[in-house]
Amino acid sequence: MKKVIYLDNAATTRTAPEVVEAMLPYFSEFYGNASTVYGLGSASKKAMNESRDTIAAALGAKSEEIYFTAGGSESDNWALKATAEAYKSKGNHIITSKIEHHAILHTCEWLEKQGFEVTYLDVDEDGKVKLSELKKAIRPTTILISIMFANNEIGTIQPVKEIGEIAKEHGILFHTDAVQAFGQLPINVDEMHIDMLSASGHKLNGPKGIGFLYIRKGVKIRSFVHGGAQERKRRAGTENIPGIVGLGVAAKRAVESMPERTSKEIELRDYLIERVLKEIPYSRLNGHRRDRLPNNASFCFQFIEGESLLIMLDMDGICGSSGSACTSGSLDPSHVLLAIGLPHEIAHGSLRLTLGEETTKEDIDFAVESIKKIVEKLRSMSPLYEDFVKKNK
Ligand SMILES: *Cc1c(COP(=O)(O)O)cnc(C)c1O
């Protein structure tokens, strides 16, 4: 196989070798069910508790506030559905934003069918929620605000602490989808007034199919899976011990390496952004210039189709994305790019490159040269571009 330049770390990441190594004994050596009394089961339980402690420490939370789930989508579903249910006697109104992940948006649409009312806040041209709009949207019946920590497509980081303060002032629960942020940005649930937080292992060099929901002590929340007494009776099912161990190790290494890794990523990201904007005409950066995920660069190129660009990049061994992995395969432009005010024809020409811990300057240089060549080629075949050039001569 030829060398792959993997620039789609927002879709998923490579499981780090030491994460895999830490998980392996929990498949066939320490395979006991954590709910049993014998030593083999206790080994599983001990490993699970250690992982829970690591994650709690990373957030400034208590261990008993961390609930393991099967990933980000489940955590998002649980946070919204189960608080809506538990607090419906208090009110039926939920506030979210137009640029959330579909795990939030589609859950909100489902809740609307159950009789809840949802306000989808607009964002500004950088993708930030406007705090004044948030305050205006609050009603006496508002029970929950769910705003993502950082956007998976355009990388914009939200003013989470300010949102948390507003929620707290009004006695409203605050959930944040931190799937992209956990392991990339420092998070403290107390300082930021976060009541619930979703995260997922495979976005931080951990395994797929494991994640967690942080639920602040005292928040009323219904069980998500009924059955056994696992996860304080709130999420039944024999625990995914190898996954939990892997998630713990991934979280530990992400937190420990954060300052050095992210400053390197920011440097490479800015180098990538600068080169693309300077060397490719009619290109734009999506998302906030500064307040963005250390590894995210999102562009739009006029007069081309993002899908064609992706296919040709793949031929050069480069993995990128045109929006989020979840919307690829659909021809609609990304809801996020439309929400920041881009017209359809520009939103169609999008490219998201997300760096990882292994990305090098050589990778970026190779990618930029490849993008330049492909964009030029695609434009040379575009009647729209031809017209545009003629008109502007
Ligand atoms: C990837 C992602 C999810 C979904 O997580 P899974 O573990 O794949 O279910 C949710 N929200 C955001 C912001 C994401 O990037």
Coordinates of N, CA and C and ligand atoms in Angstrom, one line a residue, residues 10-11 70-74 76 101 103 148 150 152 177 179-180 200 202-203, ligand 1:
A10 N -10.8 14.3 12.5 CA -12.0 14.6 13.1 C -13.1 13.5 12.8
A11 N -12.8 12.7 11.8 CA -13.7 11.6 11.5 C -13.4 10.4 12.4
A70 N -21.4 3.7 24.6 CA -20.8 3.2 23.4 C -20.3 4.3 22.4
G71 N -20.1 5.5 22.9 CA -19.6 6.5 22.1 C -20.3 7.9 22.2
G72 N -19.9 8.8 21.3 CA -20.4 10.1 21.3 C -21.9 10.2 21.0
S73 N -22.3 9.4 20.0 CA -23.7 9.5 19.6 C -24.6 9.0 20.8
E74 N -24.3 7.9 21.4 CA -25.1 7.5 22.5 C -25.1 8.5 23.7
D76 N -24.7 11.7 23.5 CA -25.6 12.8 23.1 C -27.1 12.5 23.2
H101 N -23.7 18.5 15.9 CA -23.6 17.2 15.2 C -25.0 16.6 15.1
A103 N -26.0 13.9 15.9 CA -26.5 13.1 17.1 C -27.3 14.0 18.0
M148 N -22.4 22.6 21.6 CA -21.2 21.8 21.4 C -20.0 22.6 21.9
A150 N -16.8 22.4 20.6 CA -16.1 22.8 19.4 C -16.7 22.1 18.2
N152 N -17.2 20.1 14.8 CA -16.4 19.0 14.1 C -16.1 19.4 12.6
D177 N -21.5 18.8 23.9 CA -21.0 17.7 23.1 C -19.5 18.1 22.9
V179 N -17.1 16.0 22.0 CA -16.4 14.9 21.3 C -15.1 15.4 20.6
Q180 N -15.2 16.5 20.0 CA -14.0 17.0 19.3 C -13.0 17.7 20.3
S200 N -15.9 10.8 23.2 CA -15.8 9.5 22.5 C -14.4 9.1 22.3
H202 N -12.7 7.2 20.1 CA -12.0 7.1 18.8 C -11.6 8.4 18.2
K203 N -12.0 9.5 18.8 CA -11.6 10.8 18.4 C -10.3 11.3 19.0
Ligands
LIG1 C1 -17.8 12.1 16.0 C2 -18.7 13.0 16.8 C3 -19.8 12.5 17.4 C4 -20.2 11.0 17.4 O1 -19.3 10.2 18.1 P1 -19.3 8.6 17.9 O2 -18.4 8.1 18.9 O3 -18.8 8.4 16.5 O4 -20.7 8.2 18.0 C5 -20.6 13.4 18.1 N1 -20.4 14.7 18.1 C6 -19.3 15.2 17.5 C7 -19.0 16.7 17.6 C8 -18.4 14.4 16.8 O5 -17.4 14.9 16.2

